[in-house]
Coordinates of N, CA and C in Angstrom, one line a residue:
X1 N 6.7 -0.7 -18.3 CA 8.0 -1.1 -18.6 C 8.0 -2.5 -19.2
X2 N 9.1 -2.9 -20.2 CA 9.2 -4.1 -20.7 C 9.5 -5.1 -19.8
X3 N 9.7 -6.4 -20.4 CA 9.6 -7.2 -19.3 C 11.5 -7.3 -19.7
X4 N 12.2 -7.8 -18.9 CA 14.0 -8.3 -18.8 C 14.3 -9.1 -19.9
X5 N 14.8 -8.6 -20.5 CA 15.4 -9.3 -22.3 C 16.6 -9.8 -22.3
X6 N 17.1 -9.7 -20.9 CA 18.7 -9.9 -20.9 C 20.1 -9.1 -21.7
X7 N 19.5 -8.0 -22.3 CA 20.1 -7.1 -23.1 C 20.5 -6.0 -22.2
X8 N 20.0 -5.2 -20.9 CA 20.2 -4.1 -20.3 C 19.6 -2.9 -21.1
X9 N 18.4 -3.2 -21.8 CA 17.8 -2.3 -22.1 C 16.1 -2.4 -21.3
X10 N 15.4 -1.6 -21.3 CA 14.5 -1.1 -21.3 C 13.6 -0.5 -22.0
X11 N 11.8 -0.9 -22.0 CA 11.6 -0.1 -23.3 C 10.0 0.0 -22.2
X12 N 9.4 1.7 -22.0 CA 8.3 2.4 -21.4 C 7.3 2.8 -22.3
X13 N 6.1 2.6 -21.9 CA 4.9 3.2 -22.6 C 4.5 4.3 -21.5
X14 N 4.5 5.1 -22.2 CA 3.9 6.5 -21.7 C 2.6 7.4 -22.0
X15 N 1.6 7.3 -21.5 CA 0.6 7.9 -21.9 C 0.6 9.4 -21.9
X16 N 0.3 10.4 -23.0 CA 1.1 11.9 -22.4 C -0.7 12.8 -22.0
X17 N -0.7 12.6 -20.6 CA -1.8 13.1 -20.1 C -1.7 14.7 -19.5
X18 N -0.5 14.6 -19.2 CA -0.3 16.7 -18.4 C 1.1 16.9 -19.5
X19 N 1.4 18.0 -18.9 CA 2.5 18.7 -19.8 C 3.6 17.8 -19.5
X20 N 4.4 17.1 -18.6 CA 5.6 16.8 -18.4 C 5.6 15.7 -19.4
X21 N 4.1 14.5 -19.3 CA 4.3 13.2 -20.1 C 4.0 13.7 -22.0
X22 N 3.7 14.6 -21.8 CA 3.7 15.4 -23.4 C 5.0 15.9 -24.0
X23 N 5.7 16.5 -23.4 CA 7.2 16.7 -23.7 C 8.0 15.8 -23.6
X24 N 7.6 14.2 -23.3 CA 8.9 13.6 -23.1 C 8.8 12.8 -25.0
X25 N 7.6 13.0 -25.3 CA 8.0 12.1 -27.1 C 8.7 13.2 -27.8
X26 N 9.0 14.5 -27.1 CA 9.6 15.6 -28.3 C 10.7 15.8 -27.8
X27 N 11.5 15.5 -26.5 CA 12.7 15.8 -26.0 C 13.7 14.9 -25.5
X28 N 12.7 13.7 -25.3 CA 13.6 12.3 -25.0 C 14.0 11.5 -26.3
X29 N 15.2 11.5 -26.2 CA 15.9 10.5 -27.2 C 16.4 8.8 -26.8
X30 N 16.0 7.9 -27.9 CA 16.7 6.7 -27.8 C 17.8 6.8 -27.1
X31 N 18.0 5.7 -26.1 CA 19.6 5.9 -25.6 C 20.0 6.9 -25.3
X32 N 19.0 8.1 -24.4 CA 19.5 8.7 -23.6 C 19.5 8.0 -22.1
X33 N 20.0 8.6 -21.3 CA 20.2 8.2 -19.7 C 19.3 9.1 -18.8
X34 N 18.7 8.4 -17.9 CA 17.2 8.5 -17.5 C 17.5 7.8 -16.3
X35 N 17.0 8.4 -15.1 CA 16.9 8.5 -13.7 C 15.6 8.0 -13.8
X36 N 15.1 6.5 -13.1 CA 14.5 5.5 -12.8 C 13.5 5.5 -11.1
X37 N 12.5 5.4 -10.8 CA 12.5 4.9 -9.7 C 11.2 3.8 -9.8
X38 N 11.0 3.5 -8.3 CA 10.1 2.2 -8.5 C 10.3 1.1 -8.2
X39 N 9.7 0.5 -8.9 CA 8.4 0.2 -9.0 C 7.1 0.6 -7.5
X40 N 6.4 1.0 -7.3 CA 6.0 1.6 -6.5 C 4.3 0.8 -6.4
X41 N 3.4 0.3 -5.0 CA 2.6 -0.5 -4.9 C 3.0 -2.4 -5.1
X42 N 1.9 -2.8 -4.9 CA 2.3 -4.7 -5.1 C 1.8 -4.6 -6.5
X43 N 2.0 -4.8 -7.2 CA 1.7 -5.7 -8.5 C 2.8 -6.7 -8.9
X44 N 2.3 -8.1 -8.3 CA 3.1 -9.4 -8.6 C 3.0 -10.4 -9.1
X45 N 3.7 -10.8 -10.1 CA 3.4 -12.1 -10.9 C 4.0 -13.1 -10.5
X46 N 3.4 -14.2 -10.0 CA 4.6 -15.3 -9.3 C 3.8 -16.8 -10.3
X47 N 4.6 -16.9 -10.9 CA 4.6 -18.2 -11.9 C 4.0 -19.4 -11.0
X48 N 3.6 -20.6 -11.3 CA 3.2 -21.4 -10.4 C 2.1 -21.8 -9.9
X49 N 1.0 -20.8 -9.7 CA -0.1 -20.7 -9.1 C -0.8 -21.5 -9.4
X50 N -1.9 -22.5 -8.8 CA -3.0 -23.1 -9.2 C -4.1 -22.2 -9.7
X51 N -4.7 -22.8 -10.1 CA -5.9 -22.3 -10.7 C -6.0 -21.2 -11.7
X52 N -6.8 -20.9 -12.1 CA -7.1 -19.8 -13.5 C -7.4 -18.5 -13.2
X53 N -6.5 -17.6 -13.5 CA -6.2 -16.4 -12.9 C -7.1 -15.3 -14.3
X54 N -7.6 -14.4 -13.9 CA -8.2 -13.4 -14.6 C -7.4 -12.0 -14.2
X55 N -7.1 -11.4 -15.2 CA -6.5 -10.4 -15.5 C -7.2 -9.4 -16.3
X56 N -7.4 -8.4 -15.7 CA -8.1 -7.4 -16.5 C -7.7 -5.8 -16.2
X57 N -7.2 -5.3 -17.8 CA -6.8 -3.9 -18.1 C -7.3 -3.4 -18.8
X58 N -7.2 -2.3 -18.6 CA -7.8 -1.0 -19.2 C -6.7 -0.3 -19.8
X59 N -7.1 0.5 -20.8 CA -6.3 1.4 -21.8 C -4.7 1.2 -21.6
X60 N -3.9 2.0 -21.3 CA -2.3 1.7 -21.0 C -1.8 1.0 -20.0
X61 N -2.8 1.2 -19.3 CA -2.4 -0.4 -17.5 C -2.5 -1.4 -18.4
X62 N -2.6 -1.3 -19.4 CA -2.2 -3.0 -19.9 C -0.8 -3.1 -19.8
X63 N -0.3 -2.3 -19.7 CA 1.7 -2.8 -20.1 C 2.2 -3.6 -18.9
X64 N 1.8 -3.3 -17.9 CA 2.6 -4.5 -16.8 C 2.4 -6.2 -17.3
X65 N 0.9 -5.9 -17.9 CA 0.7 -7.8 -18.6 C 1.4 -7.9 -19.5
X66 N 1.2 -6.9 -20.4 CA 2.4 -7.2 -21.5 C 3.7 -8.0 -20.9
X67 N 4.4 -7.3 -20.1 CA 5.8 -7.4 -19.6 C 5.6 -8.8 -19.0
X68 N 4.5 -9.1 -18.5 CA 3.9 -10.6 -17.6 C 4.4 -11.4 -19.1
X69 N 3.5 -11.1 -20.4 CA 3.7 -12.1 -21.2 C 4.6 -12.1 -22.2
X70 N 5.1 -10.8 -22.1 CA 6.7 -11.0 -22.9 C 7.8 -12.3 -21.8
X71 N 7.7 -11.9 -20.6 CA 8.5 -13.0 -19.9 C 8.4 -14.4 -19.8
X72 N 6.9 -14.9 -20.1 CA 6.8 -15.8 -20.4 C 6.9 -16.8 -22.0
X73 N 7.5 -16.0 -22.8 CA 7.6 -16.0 -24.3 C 8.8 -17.4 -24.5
X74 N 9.8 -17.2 -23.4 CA 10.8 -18.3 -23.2 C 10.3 -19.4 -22.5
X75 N 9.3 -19.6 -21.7 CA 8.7 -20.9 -21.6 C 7.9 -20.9 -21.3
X76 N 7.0 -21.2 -22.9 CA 5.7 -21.0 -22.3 C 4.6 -22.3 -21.6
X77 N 5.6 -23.3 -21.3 CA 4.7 -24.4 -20.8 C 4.9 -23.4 -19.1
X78 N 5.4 -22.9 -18.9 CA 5.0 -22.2 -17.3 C 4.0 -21.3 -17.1
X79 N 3.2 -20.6 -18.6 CA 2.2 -19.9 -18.6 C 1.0 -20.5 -17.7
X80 N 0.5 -19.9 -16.6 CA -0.5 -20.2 -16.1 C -1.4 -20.1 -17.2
X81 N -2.8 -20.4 -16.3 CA -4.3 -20.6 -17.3 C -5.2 -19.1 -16.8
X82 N -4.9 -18.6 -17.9 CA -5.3 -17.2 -17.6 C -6.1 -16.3 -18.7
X83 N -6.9 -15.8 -18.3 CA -7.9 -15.2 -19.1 C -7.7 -13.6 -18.6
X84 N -7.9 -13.1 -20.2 CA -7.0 -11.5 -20.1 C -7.9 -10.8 -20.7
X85 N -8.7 -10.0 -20.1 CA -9.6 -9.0 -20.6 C -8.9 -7.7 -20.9
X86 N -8.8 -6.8 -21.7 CA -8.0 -5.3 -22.7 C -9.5 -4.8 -22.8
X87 N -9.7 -3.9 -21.9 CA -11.0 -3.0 -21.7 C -10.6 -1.7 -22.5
X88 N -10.9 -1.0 -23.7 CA -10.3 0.2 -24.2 C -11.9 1.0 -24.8
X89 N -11.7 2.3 -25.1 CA -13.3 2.7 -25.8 C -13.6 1.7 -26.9
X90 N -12.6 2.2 -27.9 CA -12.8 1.3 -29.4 C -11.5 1.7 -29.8
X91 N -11.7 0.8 -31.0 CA -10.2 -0.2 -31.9 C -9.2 1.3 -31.4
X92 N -9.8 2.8 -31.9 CA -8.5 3.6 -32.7 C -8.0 3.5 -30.9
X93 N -8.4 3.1 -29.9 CA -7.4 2.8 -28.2 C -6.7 2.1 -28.2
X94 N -7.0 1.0 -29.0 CA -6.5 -0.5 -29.1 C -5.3 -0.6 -29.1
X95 N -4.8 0.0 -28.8 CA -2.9 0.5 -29.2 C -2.1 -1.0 -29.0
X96 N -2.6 -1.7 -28.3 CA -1.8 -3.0 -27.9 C -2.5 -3.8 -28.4
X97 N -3.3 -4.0 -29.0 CA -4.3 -4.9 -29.6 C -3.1 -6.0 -29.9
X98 N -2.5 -5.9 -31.4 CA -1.8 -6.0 -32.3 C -0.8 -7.0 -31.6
X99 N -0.3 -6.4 -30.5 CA 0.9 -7.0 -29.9 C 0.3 -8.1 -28.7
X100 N -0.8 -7.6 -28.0 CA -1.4 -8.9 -27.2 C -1.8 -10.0 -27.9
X101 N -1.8 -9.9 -29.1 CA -2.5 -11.0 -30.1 C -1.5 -11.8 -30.4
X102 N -0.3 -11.0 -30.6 CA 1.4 -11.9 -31.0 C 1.7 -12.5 -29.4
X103 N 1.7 -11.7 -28.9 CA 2.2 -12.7 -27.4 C 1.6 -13.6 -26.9
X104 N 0.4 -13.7 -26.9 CA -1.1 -15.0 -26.1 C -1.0 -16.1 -27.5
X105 N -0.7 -15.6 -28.5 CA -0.5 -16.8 -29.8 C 0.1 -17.7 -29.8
X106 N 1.0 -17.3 -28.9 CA 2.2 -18.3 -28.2 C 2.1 -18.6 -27.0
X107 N 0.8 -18.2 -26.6 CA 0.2 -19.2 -24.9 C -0.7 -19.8 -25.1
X108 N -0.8 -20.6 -25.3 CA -2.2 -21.5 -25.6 C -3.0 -21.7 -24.4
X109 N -2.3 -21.2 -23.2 CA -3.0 -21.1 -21.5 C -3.6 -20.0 -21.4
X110 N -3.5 -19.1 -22.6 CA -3.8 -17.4 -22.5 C -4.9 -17.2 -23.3
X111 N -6.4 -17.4 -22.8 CA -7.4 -16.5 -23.7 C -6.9 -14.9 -23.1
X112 N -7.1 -14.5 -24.2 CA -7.1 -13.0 -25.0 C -8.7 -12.8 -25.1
X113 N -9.5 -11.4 -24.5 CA -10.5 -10.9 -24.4 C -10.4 -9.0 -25.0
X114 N -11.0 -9.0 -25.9 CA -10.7 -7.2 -26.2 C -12.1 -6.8 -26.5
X115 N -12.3 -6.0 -25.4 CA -13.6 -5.6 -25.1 C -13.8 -3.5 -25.5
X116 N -14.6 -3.5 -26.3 CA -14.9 -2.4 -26.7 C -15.9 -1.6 -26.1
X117 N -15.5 -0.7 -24.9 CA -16.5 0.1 -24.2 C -17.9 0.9 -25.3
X118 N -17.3 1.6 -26.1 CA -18.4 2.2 -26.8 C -19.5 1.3 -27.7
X119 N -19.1 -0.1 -27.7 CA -19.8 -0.7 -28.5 C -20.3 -2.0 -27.2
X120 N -19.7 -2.4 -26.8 CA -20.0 -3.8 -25.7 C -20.2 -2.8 -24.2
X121 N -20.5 -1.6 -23.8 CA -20.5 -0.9 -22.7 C -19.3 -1.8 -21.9
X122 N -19.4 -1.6 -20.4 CA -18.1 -1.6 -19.4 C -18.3 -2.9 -18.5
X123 N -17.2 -3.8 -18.9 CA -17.4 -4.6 -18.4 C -17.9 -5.2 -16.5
X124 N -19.1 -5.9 -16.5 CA -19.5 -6.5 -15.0 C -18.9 -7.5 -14.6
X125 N -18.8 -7.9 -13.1 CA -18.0 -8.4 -13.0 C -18.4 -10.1 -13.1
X126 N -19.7 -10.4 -13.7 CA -20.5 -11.8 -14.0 C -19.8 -12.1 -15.5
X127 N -19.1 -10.8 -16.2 CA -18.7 -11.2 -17.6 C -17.2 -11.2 -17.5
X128 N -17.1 -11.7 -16.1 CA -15.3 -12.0 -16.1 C -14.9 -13.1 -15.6

């Protein structure tokens, strides 16, 4: 999900893996009304923190960072010092490529990492 724009909208990336998340790009419309729940597990961003935080996703688990660095877009002297590895096979995965590169361009606390499994194999944890 996107990060709070102050608008009352919302905007979801959806990976369409079984039949239900495949029918929702052919049957869901803009600005329809949609039954919500969640957020479900810890995944927490709390602004502030010392030290240099590493962050690393894989293919569409990238969207919660997104939403981390869309929220930080309004001030970004509060961007921690963070290094963001985007683990995908190769480019045609890259789906967020494009847009992590516009959002971290405007964090200068934010190295940007895009690691290409078929070409650089799967990242260890000595190369994080």
């Amino acid at each position: 999900a996107s990060a709070d724009r102050g608008c009352g909208e919302v905007r979801f990336s959806i990976k369409a893996l079984g039949d239900y998340t495949r029918r929702l790009q052919d049957n869901l419309e803009v600005g329809a009304r949609v039954e919500v729940e969640g957020p479900y597990g810890c995944f927490d961003f709390r602004r502030g923190l010392a030290g240099r935080q590493v962050w690393v996703a894989a293919g569409i688990g990238v969207t919660p960072f997104i939403a981390w660095l869309e929220s930080l877009q309004a001030a970004p002297e509060s961007a921690p010092s963070v290094e963001l590895h985007y683990c995908v096979r190769n480019s045609q995965e890259a789906l967020f490529a494009g847009r992590l590169r516009e959002l971290c361009e405007h964090l200068p606390s934010v190295t940007l990492h895009i690691r290409y499994s078929d070409e650089q194999g799967k990242p260890q944890a000595a190369q994080l």
